[in-house]
């Protein structure tokens, strides 16, 4: 099953490499990964998605928790949560294609954030499935470049991952 | 407050932390620290001949005392030479702090002379690591390092110190940090009472119980309590390779070591048990054999300080995360209050069954051969030392024979590299023990292969007067490798024969140590006694043993606990 694990960790050099190193060392997979400082500059938040059986994910969270740099973590997929990913897509669009791309972007509630006479650069935000869907919908078009941030997530309601 | 340079702070901190010896080797990036050590006399530095040996010395000390060992090396090759020792300590959860010099901070990343990213190199084999970024941080970082190394599940910690952090003329205020707090690290202080209650209920109702105790019982200081609990319940106890001595090896409730080279009765009893109390043990693959076939009818109570050890390979029915002492105390209290037990008959039958199993193999070996059997050599050593020595071992057949035949009566006395299986560990580990227990008999049991992996330390022994006894079970082979080749490769001994062994006699002369040779069975006891009688001298006992001998029992690969070879011709 797919899991989204969100980690609050010390904002120190070396912390990230310990987390990432743990995954290769213990033969766990990482599907997506993102990390940035939080409102508290001494902490960063790292979110990763991984696939694994319950037993594997239990080991992953236990091993992550053992890292001294990890302050707290949560498996967001264990409860109700919101997840978002941002994607930038550069697509060739000239002539009749321009209207077609524009329509698809609108349907997916994306934005065209840059353009040249022959290119649109599109920004889409949503769950990863939606991003996949958009790429599929562009099917016939000539996609030049795709950049995705990886998943970020937050629990619904009262629950927070903070100190 | 006092003003000290970074180098002086290190020396002073070690003193304030109660560190008596630090093991190490100097070099450019560590010279300011070495100079500071030279100008004080509280902390004694022990100069090894190879940095790996420094880590094993510190490790031997830690295993014999439960306290963290300290190591000091320079950057680059000094640091990388410690890698095997750090990994050895990591696998066996041994507390250790390794201070590494580093190139000037402004040179880091430029491939400067003797620059190695030691934090990166050591990352997968440390509990944690630190880089010093300002000299004033040194006391706090070292305090954290010692605290992390020795609390919770212990392990090695690396502290990387760039040379410009220890400049002699840059002084900062020093005070010893009495306490330490880390918001992201709180070792478990107490096991869950509900779970402990559940465990005790299961224990008191069990019909075929087994207590499976590992190294965590010893390092957690729980050996005495566990022994009390086991004797109160009158349940059988098995120890892992790491846990030997955690329960008295000569006691009637002890069924021997379990696992790959465990006793027949321990492995059978585990397989047939209905309840396993696993404590300070981690269901290592050399214990469980095929996890899918592991102990099919057993419920499992697993007590460990490290939650990640629980249900990692074998699912626990009652997981308990906590320090062994606290958990055992709470268990004892519940057992004391429990009404009379109803499982007495069942336990009686269980012991009857176990005693039958004891007759099947019972640690037998061929005593009629005219060659010296390695098992007999270990037994002779046990006699010559009254079973009360500190025994450090190298890795190979001799290690397994020692584990099987030296019946350890006390904890902290069996010093071996269980998890990593590091050849070359034995001699320096024995030295670390001897340095701190000068009055005690310290033996290094080794093979002619292993001893050569750190043989340069004979020189350190000379310098510091470390009269350890080296018992070399000389079979002329990398015996354990040969055994596997006999069993799995139709006896093709690819590179397991050690040609051109040194004249150990001449070698001992060169280092001004003593040498005793044992070639025949009838001189075994007398020569052994002669060697151990030379209290103040290092003696190398070159004992020629049967090169053909194999270690048995040996579990059949991918079988269950009870599937074993019992000799070259018998299997279960
Ligand atoms: C550093 C290291 N290299 C290789 C091995 C693999 N190995 C395990 S036992 C062994 C043979 C040890 O030979 P010896 O010290 O003579 O002991 P014996 O088995 O003959 O008693 C070897 C090579 C190891 N454990 N450690
Ligand atoms: Mg040998």
XYZ file of C-alpha atoms and ligand atoms in Angstrom:
762
model
C 0.000 0.000 0.000
C 1.033 3.587 -0.574
C 1.923 5.582 2.542
C 2.668 9.263 3.047
C 5.094 9.745 5.892
C 5.631 13.247 7.160
C 8.692 13.911 9.274
C 9.596 16.859 11.457
C 13.350 16.960 11.808
C 16.197 19.126 12.983
C 17.117 21.671 10.330
C 20.774 20.648 10.397
C 23.220 19.667 7.699
C 23.460 15.916 7.611
C 19.903 15.293 8.773
C 18.546 14.818 5.269
C 21.320 12.432 4.287
C 20.599 10.325 7.358
C 16.958 9.985 6.385
C 17.654 9.256 2.742
C 20.567 6.976 3.595
C 18.344 4.952 5.890
C 16.080 4.104 2.973
C 18.833 2.716 0.798
C 20.602 1.053 3.723
C 17.484 -0.811 4.809
C 16.216 -1.521 1.325
C 13.072 0.617 1.658
C 11.785 2.414 -1.437
C 11.102 6.125 -1.760
C 8.535 7.132 -4.377
C 8.573 10.898 -3.809
C 10.401 13.120 -1.390
C 10.312 16.774 -0.516
C 11.813 18.829 2.234
C 11.884 22.477 3.340
C 12.268 24.498 6.535
C 9.118 25.228 8.542
C 7.923 28.406 10.260
C 10.279 27.363 13.060
C 13.682 27.796 11.396
C 15.258 25.079 13.566
C 12.951 22.472 12.060
C 12.406 21.161 8.581
C 9.542 19.105 7.342
C 10.146 16.187 5.079
C 7.382 14.320 3.346
C 7.893 11.092 1.523
C 5.722 8.525 -0.129
C 6.599 4.881 -0.116
C 5.026 1.564 -1.017
C 5.159 -1.388 1.331
C 3.291 -3.916 3.418
C 2.133 -2.873 6.879
C 5.116 -4.664 8.359
C 7.602 -2.847 6.130
C 6.015 0.531 6.822
C 6.063 -0.204 10.549
C 9.817 -0.849 10.272
C 10.272 2.331 8.238
C 8.563 4.503 10.831
C 10.404 2.808 13.706
C 13.772 3.177 12.021
C 13.051 6.812 11.135
C 12.034 7.496 14.716
C 15.349 6.094 15.893
C 17.296 8.738 13.995
C 18.363 11.347 16.507
C 17.556 14.150 14.058
C 13.953 13.050 13.692
C 11.813 14.924 16.186
C 8.404 13.535 15.280
C 6.706 11.801 12.432
C 3.297 10.729 11.272
C 1.994 8.305 8.684
C -0.651 10.587 7.165
C -2.340 7.732 5.356
C -3.397 6.277 8.699
C -5.987 9.033 9.090
C -7.918 11.606 7.095
C -5.567 13.923 5.346
C -5.074 16.306 2.488
C -2.301 15.779 0.006
C -1.055 18.038 -2.737
C 1.577 17.948 -5.356
C 2.599 20.727 -7.722
C 3.590 20.069 -11.313
C 5.038 22.287 -14.022
C 4.618 21.121 -17.599
C 6.138 22.675 -20.678
C 4.113 21.707 -23.713
C 4.409 22.606 -27.388
C 1.347 24.566 -28.386
C 0.922 26.343 -31.688
C -1.999 26.935 -34.025
C -5.116 24.982 -33.143
C -3.304 23.158 -30.345
C -3.193 26.351 -28.303
C -6.921 26.369 -27.710
C -6.934 22.640 -27.042
C -4.205 22.905 -24.377
C -5.899 25.915 -22.814
C -9.185 24.007 -22.544
C -7.500 21.004 -20.898
C -5.705 23.281 -18.434
C -9.003 24.904 -17.502
C -10.696 21.561 -16.956
C -7.930 20.557 -14.575
C -8.009 23.999 -12.914
C -4.418 24.624 -13.847
C -2.764 27.892 -14.823
C -0.691 28.876 -17.767
C 2.163 30.682 -16.112
C 4.457 31.354 -19.059
C 4.191 31.332 -22.829
C 5.992 31.854 -26.100
C 4.358 31.785 -29.550
C 4.861 28.004 -29.620
C 5.026 26.944 -25.969
C 2.796 26.994 -22.896
C 4.154 26.377 -19.402
C 1.403 25.031 -17.181
C 1.131 24.760 -13.416
C -1.175 22.153 -11.886
C -1.765 21.495 -8.208
C -3.602 18.541 -6.760
C -3.396 14.981 -5.714
C -0.870 12.950 -7.603
C -3.638 11.088 -9.471
C -4.941 14.337 -10.859
C -1.481 15.274 -12.072
C -1.195 11.892 -13.777
C -4.633 12.490 -15.274
C -3.600 15.822 -16.709
C -0.561 14.300 -18.389
C -2.795 11.624 -19.856
C -5.269 14.195 -21.096
C -2.434 15.970 -22.878
C -1.796 12.625 -24.535
C -1.567 13.729 -28.133
C 0.433 16.889 -27.414
C 4.152 17.242 -27.554
C 5.261 17.462 -23.893
C 8.715 19.022 -23.609
C 9.342 18.820 -19.857
C 7.631 17.717 -16.665
C 8.642 18.755 -13.134
C 6.852 17.485 -10.040
C 7.515 18.505 -6.435
C 6.516 15.246 -4.823
C 3.705 14.980 -2.353
C 3.122 17.301 0.597
C 0.436 16.497 3.071
C -1.311 17.580 6.216
C -3.810 15.876 8.502
C -7.434 17.046 8.490
C -9.003 18.755 11.468
C -7.383 19.245 14.841
C -4.408 16.956 14.356
C -1.056 18.648 13.811
C 2.512 17.553 13.441
C 4.322 20.157 15.501
C 6.348 20.487 18.684
C 34.826 30.590 34.238
C 37.943 29.046 32.873
C 39.213 29.810 29.405
C 40.372 26.799 27.425
C 41.293 26.062 23.834
C 39.265 23.494 21.922
C 41.994 20.911 22.399
C 42.159 21.593 26.118
C 38.388 21.358 26.362
C 38.486 17.862 24.913
C 41.065 16.712 27.443
C 39.244 18.394 30.291
C 35.862 17.123 29.250
C 37.136 13.546 29.148
C 38.418 13.919 32.676
C 35.146 15.464 33.878
C 33.208 12.682 32.160
C 35.252 10.132 34.088
C 37.143 8.725 31.128
C 40.387 7.164 32.342
C 41.806 5.850 29.081
C 41.421 7.004 25.527
C 42.761 4.756 22.784
C 44.148 6.315 19.662
C 46.795 7.324 17.186
C 47.987 10.845 16.349
C 48.194 12.690 13.054
C 48.088 16.198 11.598
C 44.467 17.113 12.165
C 44.530 15.830 15.740
C 47.840 17.348 16.845
C 46.364 20.228 18.834
C 44.318 17.686 20.758
C 47.362 15.489 21.301
C 49.311 18.449 22.590
C 46.544 19.247 25.052
C 46.545 15.617 26.222
C 50.296 15.807 26.719
C 49.929 18.768 29.042
C 47.675 16.985 31.542
C 47.846 13.675 33.348
C 44.275 12.793 34.285
C 43.298 11.130 31.037
C 45.756 8.524 29.827
C 46.208 8.017 26.138
C 46.987 4.512 24.892
C 48.922 4.432 21.657
C 47.927 1.478 19.499
C 49.659 0.367 16.306
C 46.626 0.576 14.029
C 43.481 2.652 14.571
C 41.205 -0.378 14.167
C 42.785 -1.770 17.322
C 41.979 1.453 19.197
C 38.290 0.958 18.495
C 38.416 -2.704 19.546
C 40.263 -1.799 22.754
C 37.613 0.765 23.610
C 34.998 -1.800 22.647
C 36.516 -4.505 24.870
C 36.500 -2.069 27.771
C 32.869 -1.185 27.071
C 31.764 -4.822 26.908
C 33.533 -5.646 30.158
C 32.179 -2.638 32.058
C 29.027 -1.479 30.282
C 30.572 2.006 30.054
C 31.386 3.862 26.835
C 34.881 3.472 25.411
C 36.697 6.475 23.950
C 38.827 6.692 20.800
C 40.877 9.506 19.278
C 42.226 9.467 15.729
C 43.303 11.855 13.048
C 41.429 12.671 9.832
C 41.516 10.726 6.568
C 43.283 7.376 6.955
C 43.166 7.567 10.739
C 39.415 7.936 10.604
C 38.823 5.347 7.883
C 40.917 2.801 9.787
C 38.316 2.937 12.556
C 35.450 1.938 10.272
C 35.589 -1.811 11.002
C 35.737 -1.160 14.730
C 32.820 1.241 14.607
C 30.753 -1.227 12.581
C 31.644 -3.988 15.045
C 30.397 -1.878 17.948
C 27.302 -0.813 16.028
C 26.184 -4.364 15.252
C 26.533 -5.413 18.889
C 25.109 -2.182 20.401
C 28.298 -1.247 22.220
C 28.692 2.286 23.625
C 31.673 4.098 22.120
C 32.669 7.650 21.256
C 35.120 8.118 18.396
C 36.704 11.554 18.136
C 38.151 12.152 14.673
C 40.321 15.033 13.650
C 39.263 16.746 10.451
C 40.955 19.193 8.081
C 40.490 22.921 8.706
C 36.834 23.816 8.337
C 37.565 26.226 5.483
C 39.219 23.424 3.527
C 36.340 20.961 3.822
C 35.068 19.958 0.402
C 38.269 20.849 -1.395
C 39.858 17.386 -1.293
C 42.423 18.742 1.125
C 45.295 16.581 2.333
C 43.892 13.743 4.494
C 40.335 14.907 4.057
C 37.668 12.202 4.230
C 33.967 12.810 4.738
C 33.947 10.746 7.921
C 30.400 11.739 8.776
C 29.338 10.348 5.402
C 31.538 7.268 5.561
C 30.343 6.313 9.032
C 26.681 7.248 8.627
C 25.234 3.733 8.278
C 27.272 2.352 11.194
C 26.799 4.963 13.903
C 24.007 5.693 16.306
C 24.661 9.363 15.627
C 27.436 11.731 14.625
C 28.402 15.354 15.158
C 30.570 17.925 13.444
C 31.963 20.707 15.597
C 31.371 24.098 13.997
C 32.622 26.325 16.781
C 35.090 25.519 19.576
C 32.646 26.684 22.226
C 30.302 23.845 21.218
C 32.816 21.155 22.151
C 31.688 20.449 25.744
C 28.006 20.251 24.831
C 28.623 18.095 21.772
C 30.867 15.678 23.647
C 28.312 15.439 26.447
C 25.606 14.597 23.936
C 27.906 12.090 22.270
C 28.577 10.187 25.500
C 24.933 10.366 26.493
C 23.648 9.061 23.173
C 26.319 6.354 23.013
C 25.466 4.921 26.404
C 21.710 5.417 26.812
C 18.784 3.557 25.291
C 20.117 0.964 22.886
C 23.815 1.835 23.092
C 25.990 2.355 20.039
C 28.974 4.181 18.597
C 28.944 7.962 18.082
C 31.421 9.819 15.869
C 32.517 13.386 16.610
C 34.308 15.070 13.725
C 36.475 18.007 14.828
C 38.111 20.262 12.232
C 41.603 21.314 13.199
C 40.740 24.996 13.500
C 38.271 24.120 16.283
C 41.192 23.163 18.519
C 43.628 26.058 17.960
C 45.815 26.431 21.081
C 45.601 30.218 21.179
C 41.840 30.557 20.727
C 40.278 30.150 24.148
C 36.664 30.000 25.192
C 34.773 29.586 28.422
C 34.565 26.014 29.582
C 32.180 24.412 31.997
C 31.265 20.761 32.203
C 27.646 20.288 31.125
C 26.101 18.355 34.010
C 22.995 17.438 32.121
C 21.929 17.013 28.570
C 18.608 17.331 26.865
C 17.742 16.502 23.313
C 14.229 17.238 22.139
C 14.386 14.507 19.544
C 15.826 11.738 21.709
C 14.233 10.228 24.768
C 15.092 6.605 25.397
C 12.181 4.550 26.739
C 12.142 4.678 30.537
C 9.383 2.220 31.343
C 7.652 -0.734 29.779
C 3.866 -0.663 29.384
C 2.339 -2.055 32.588
C -0.645 -3.606 30.810
C 1.678 -5.470 28.485
C 3.886 -6.590 31.352
C 0.815 -7.942 33.145
C -0.225 -9.782 29.994
C 3.265 -11.228 29.675
C 3.300 -12.471 33.257
C -0.114 -14.105 32.839
C 1.189 -15.946 29.808
C 4.395 -16.894 31.602
C 2.552 -18.361 34.560
C 0.234 -20.408 32.367
C 2.861 -21.699 29.926
C 3.366 -25.428 29.513
C 6.574 -25.392 27.499
C 8.207 -22.019 28.230
C 11.624 -20.860 27.099
C 13.601 -17.836 28.198
C 15.686 -16.608 25.280
C 18.082 -13.949 26.569
C 20.498 -11.873 24.515
C 23.282 -9.354 24.928
C 20.801 -6.632 25.844
C 20.276 -8.333 29.201
C 23.972 -7.910 29.973
C 24.408 -4.397 28.577
C 21.151 -3.353 30.252
C 22.492 -4.537 33.607
C 19.716 -7.105 33.971
C 21.651 -10.378 34.214
C 21.186 -10.816 37.939
C 17.486 -10.030 37.832
C 16.879 -12.317 34.898
C 18.670 -15.134 36.694
C 16.463 -14.549 39.714
C 13.320 -14.560 37.620
C 14.294 -17.709 35.755
C 15.166 -19.535 38.960
C 12.000 -18.483 40.668
C 9.973 -19.796 37.739
C 12.289 -22.794 37.230
C 12.093 -22.302 33.481
C 14.810 -23.265 30.991
C 17.108 -20.516 29.772
C 19.023 -20.245 26.518
C 21.476 -17.475 25.673
C 22.419 -16.005 22.346
C 26.065 -15.777 21.345
C 25.992 -12.213 22.685
C 24.134 -13.146 25.845
C 26.477 -15.822 27.207
C 27.198 -15.236 30.874
C 23.896 -13.390 31.260
C 22.726 -16.616 32.888
C 25.240 -18.889 34.656
C 26.453 -21.400 32.073
C 26.962 -24.123 34.653
C 23.449 -23.941 36.114
C 21.089 -26.867 35.556
C 18.413 -24.616 34.064
C 20.786 -23.488 31.353
C 20.274 -25.424 28.129
C 23.141 -23.820 26.212
C 23.421 -21.349 23.402
C 20.791 -21.401 20.664
C 20.970 -20.834 16.922
C 23.254 -21.898 14.130
C 25.788 -23.560 16.435
C 23.467 -23.791 19.400
C 23.026 -26.892 21.500
C 20.691 -29.652 20.348
C 18.523 -29.208 23.430
C 18.282 -25.412 23.160
C 17.206 -25.544 19.524
C 14.761 -28.410 20.087
C 13.270 -26.730 23.138
C 12.837 -23.463 21.262
C 11.146 -25.248 18.367
C 8.667 -27.075 20.581
C 7.994 -24.365 23.135
C 4.571 -22.784 23.539
C 5.862 -19.534 25.011
C 9.095 -17.670 24.408
C 10.216 -14.826 26.616
C 12.713 -13.056 24.355
C 14.615 -10.429 26.251
C 17.414 -8.161 25.036
C 17.643 -10.316 21.929
C 16.774 -9.523 18.338
C 15.857 -12.732 16.499
C 19.011 -12.559 14.424
C 19.044 -14.738 11.295
C 21.803 -16.831 12.882
C 19.333 -17.600 15.659
C 16.016 -18.166 13.909
C 17.122 -20.111 10.849
C 14.189 -19.828 8.374
C 11.826 -17.298 9.983
C 8.820 -18.915 8.273
C 9.540 -22.166 10.098
C 10.433 -20.533 13.402
C 8.899 -22.047 16.531
C 5.467 -22.850 15.067
C 3.537 -23.218 18.331
C 5.115 -20.449 20.381
C 3.558 -17.228 21.541
C 6.243 -14.589 21.790
C 6.839 -11.991 24.467
C 9.546 -9.636 23.283
C 11.204 -7.213 25.697
C 13.663 -4.737 24.189
C 14.764 -1.144 24.648
C 14.648 -0.617 20.880
C 11.143 -0.634 19.405
C 12.621 -1.258 15.951
C 13.977 -4.616 17.132
C 10.489 -5.790 17.962
C 8.543 -7.527 15.185
C 11.357 -6.826 12.731
C 11.860 -10.430 11.647
C 9.573 -12.393 13.970
C 6.209 -10.948 14.979
C 5.810 -10.492 18.739
C 2.488 -11.322 20.414
C 3.315 -9.221 23.458
C 5.772 -6.437 22.616
C 7.291 -4.610 25.569
C 9.530 -1.612 24.949
C 11.571 -0.695 27.983
C 14.780 -1.096 29.981
C 15.349 -4.726 31.053
C 15.857 -3.863 34.705
C 12.603 -1.968 35.035
C 10.589 -4.537 33.075
C 12.059 -7.461 35.008
C 11.429 -5.759 38.351
C 7.817 -5.196 37.455
C 7.499 -8.797 36.270
C 9.046 -10.101 39.493
C 6.625 -8.108 41.603
C 3.663 -9.549 39.689
C 5.026 -13.077 39.945
C 5.526 -12.692 43.684
C 1.899 -11.660 44.083
C 0.515 -14.350 41.802
C -1.552 -17.180 43.286
C -0.233 -20.744 43.128
C 0.506 -21.841 39.596
C -1.436 -24.519 37.834
C 1.250 -25.431 35.323
C 3.554 -27.390 37.658
C 2.859 -30.774 36.066
C 3.340 -29.425 32.595
C 6.654 -27.866 33.585
C 7.744 -31.153 35.100
C 7.031 -32.930 31.823
C 8.756 -30.199 29.889
C 11.937 -30.701 31.909
C 11.687 -34.444 31.380
C 11.554 -33.856 27.640
C 14.453 -31.395 27.762
C 16.578 -33.794 29.781
C 15.949 -36.457 27.158
C 17.093 -34.044 24.478
C 20.195 -33.367 26.548
C 21.197 -37.003 26.088
C 21.070 -36.870 22.297
C 24.137 -34.785 21.550
C 25.128 -33.204 24.822
C 28.132 -31.392 23.412
C 29.894 -34.657 22.683
C 33.009 -34.763 20.535
C 35.539 -37.425 19.675
C 37.746 -37.854 22.715
C 39.443 -40.998 21.421
C 41.356 -39.299 18.591
C 45.048 -38.776 19.301
C 44.892 -35.293 17.881
C 44.068 -32.400 20.204
C 40.436 -31.505 19.658
C 39.767 -27.769 19.812
C 36.883 -28.457 22.198
C 39.304 -30.139 24.594
C 41.652 -27.175 24.376
C 38.860 -24.814 25.378
C 37.889 -27.098 28.248
C 41.515 -27.172 29.408
C 41.571 -23.388 29.279
C 38.393 -23.327 31.346
C 40.031 -25.539 33.945
C 43.263 -23.557 33.998
C 41.340 -20.313 34.570
C 38.773 -21.761 36.988
C 36.096 -20.755 34.504
C 36.470 -17.207 35.707
C 38.564 -15.402 33.094
C 37.574 -12.598 30.796
C 37.616 -14.293 27.424
C 37.877 -12.215 24.277
C 37.511 -14.123 21.065
C 38.331 -13.715 17.444
C 36.089 -15.089 14.729
C 35.916 -18.582 13.346
C 35.577 -22.127 14.622
C 37.581 -21.296 17.728
C 34.978 -18.655 18.591
C 32.129 -21.143 18.378
C 34.034 -23.781 20.358
C 34.716 -21.202 23.051
C 31.066 -20.153 23.128
C 30.042 -23.808 23.467
C 32.650 -25.116 25.889
C 33.748 -22.235 28.100
C 30.855 -22.175 30.533
C 30.588 -18.520 31.455
C 29.391 -18.099 34.993
C 29.179 -14.312 34.990
C 28.081 -11.516 32.673
C 30.548 -9.085 31.030
C 33.204 -11.825 30.705
C 32.561 -13.080 27.186
C 33.839 -10.477 24.735
C 33.156 -11.359 21.109
C 32.137 -9.799 17.844
C 28.766 -11.447 17.353
C 26.963 -9.295 14.841
C 29.730 -8.295 12.470
C 32.003 -11.277 13.055
C 35.200 -9.270 12.880
C 38.414 -11.277 12.606
C 41.111 -9.262 14.358
C 38.811 -8.225 17.181
C 40.118 -10.595 19.829
C 43.572 -9.360 20.745
C 42.845 -5.626 21.001
C 39.552 -6.320 22.798
C 41.423 -8.460 25.329
C 43.949 -5.645 25.729
C 41.185 -3.140 26.444
C 39.853 -5.428 29.146
C 43.266 -6.135 30.679
C 44.153 -2.466 30.842
C 41.106 -1.831 32.997
C 41.205 -5.079 35.002
C 44.932 -5.560 35.598
C 44.363 -8.122 38.350
C 42.115 -10.383 36.315
C 43.037 -13.177 33.947
C 42.275 -12.115 30.385
C 42.447 -14.608 27.543
C 42.211 -14.026 23.834
C 41.074 -17.201 22.103
C 42.035 -16.941 18.468
C 43.001 -18.788 15.320
C 46.204 -18.549 13.349
C 44.164 -16.670 10.732
C 42.452 -14.121 12.967
C 45.459 -13.298 15.124
C 47.323 -12.041 12.090
C 44.677 -9.408 11.452
C 45.839 -7.273 14.368
C 49.083 -8.921 15.362
C 50.906 -5.591 15.349
C 49.290 -4.927 18.730
C 51.820 -7.244 20.373
C 53.937 -4.122 20.346
C 51.292 -2.128 22.229
C 51.141 -4.950 24.792
C 54.863 -4.572 25.289
C 54.691 -0.811 25.690
C 51.909 -0.857 28.268
C 52.697 -4.177 29.938
C 49.492 -5.973 29.057
C 50.014 -9.623 30.003
C 47.046 -11.111 28.178
C 47.130 -14.818 27.349
C 46.669 -15.615 23.687
C 45.298 -19.088 23.116
C 45.735 -19.809 19.427
C 43.781 -22.869 18.301
C 46.102 -23.503 15.415
C 44.436 -25.698 12.817
C 46.451 -24.357 9.893
C 43.241 -23.373 8.145
C 40.690 -20.654 7.990
C 38.762 -23.369 9.723
C 35.275 -21.965 9.535
C 35.691 -21.278 5.831
C 37.083 -24.756 5.336
C 34.100 -26.249 7.170
C 31.682 -24.507 4.798
C 33.753 -25.649 1.845
C 33.680 -29.218 3.153
C 29.926 -29.061 3.546
C 28.870 -27.015 0.530
C 31.666 -27.147 -2.036
C 32.636 -30.821 -2.030
C 35.755 -30.077 -0.033
C 37.299 -27.659 -2.507
C 39.403 -25.562 -0.148
C 39.624 -22.391 -2.149
C 42.046 -20.072 -0.357
C 41.312 -21.374 3.096
C 44.748 -22.844 3.708
C 47.186 -20.469 5.319
C 50.553 -21.190 3.809
C 53.651 -19.579 5.256
C 52.505 -19.079 8.810
C 55.075 -17.117 10.775
C 57.226 -18.864 13.365
C 55.140 -17.687 16.273
C 57.995 -18.543 18.630
C 60.355 -16.205 16.780
C 57.659 -13.595 16.566
C 57.142 -13.662 20.331
C 60.886 -13.404 20.815
C 60.885 -10.348 18.595
C 58.233 -8.711 20.731
C 59.812 -10.026 23.958
C 56.751 -12.058 24.898
C 56.509 -15.660 26.091
C 55.654 -18.651 23.970
C 54.210 -22.027 24.924
C 53.583 -24.746 22.395
C 51.117 -27.593 22.833
C 51.394 -30.462 20.378
C 50.008 -33.488 22.163
C 46.917 -34.300 24.154
C 48.755 -35.475 27.213
C 50.531 -32.158 27.731
C 47.393 -30.065 27.311
C 46.573 -29.376 30.944
C 50.145 -29.035 32.171
C 51.179 -26.623 29.407
C 48.009 -24.620 29.818
C 48.711 -24.241 33.518
C 52.310 -23.346 32.833
C 51.160 -20.562 30.539
C 48.573 -19.159 32.914
C 51.048 -19.281 35.762
C 53.117 -16.587 34.029
C 50.932 -13.883 35.485
C 52.960 -10.884 34.471
C 53.779 -11.867 30.958
C 52.017 -12.046 27.689
C 52.032 -15.688 26.662
C 51.196 -16.932 23.208
C 49.891 -20.475 23.560
C 50.269 -22.145 20.206
C 47.970 -25.133 20.475
C 47.992 -27.412 17.449
C 44.464 -28.754 17.057
C 42.837 -31.203 14.682
C 42.499 -29.378 11.334
C 39.638 -31.629 10.253
C 37.287 -30.783 13.081
C 33.915 -29.173 12.367
C 31.668 -27.200 14.684
C 28.470 -29.071 15.574
C 25.577 -28.932 16.055
C 24.980 -26.828 12.983
C 21.554 -25.847 11.778
C 20.566 -27.035 8.322
C 20.269 -23.987 6.069
C 16.697 -22.733 5.537
C 15.359 -25.267 7.998
C 13.597 -24.712 11.286
C 15.325 -24.262 14.628
C 15.433 -28.009 15.224
C 16.929 -29.063 11.892
C 20.586 -29.700 12.642
C 23.647 -31.574 11.551
C 25.010 -33.310 14.647
C 28.277 -34.584 13.213
C 29.834 -35.190 9.812
C 27.505 -38.159 9.365
C 24.371 -37.467 11.408
C 21.504 -35.055 11.033
C 18.134 -34.695 12.713
C 37.731 -9.492 8.699
C 37.129 -10.776 8.301
N 37.417 -11.328 7.088
C 36.868 -12.511 6.732
C 35.991 -13.164 7.557
C 35.384 -14.497 7.126
N 35.822 -15.576 8.031
C 35.050 -16.015 9.050
S 35.791 -17.192 9.964
C 37.162 -17.169 8.991
C 38.316 -18.069 9.275
C 39.040 -17.747 10.534
O 40.217 -18.501 10.599
P 40.997 -18.686 11.949
O 41.173 -17.378 12.604
O 42.213 -19.487 11.711
O 39.933 -19.471 12.859
P 39.405 -20.968 12.734
O 38.082 -20.925 12.041
O 40.422 -21.751 11.973
O 39.263 -21.413 14.146
C 37.019 -16.236 7.960
C 38.011 -15.988 6.915
C 35.692 -12.539 8.779
N 34.822 -13.059 9.641
N 36.270 -11.373 9.139
Mg 42.504 -21.555 11.875
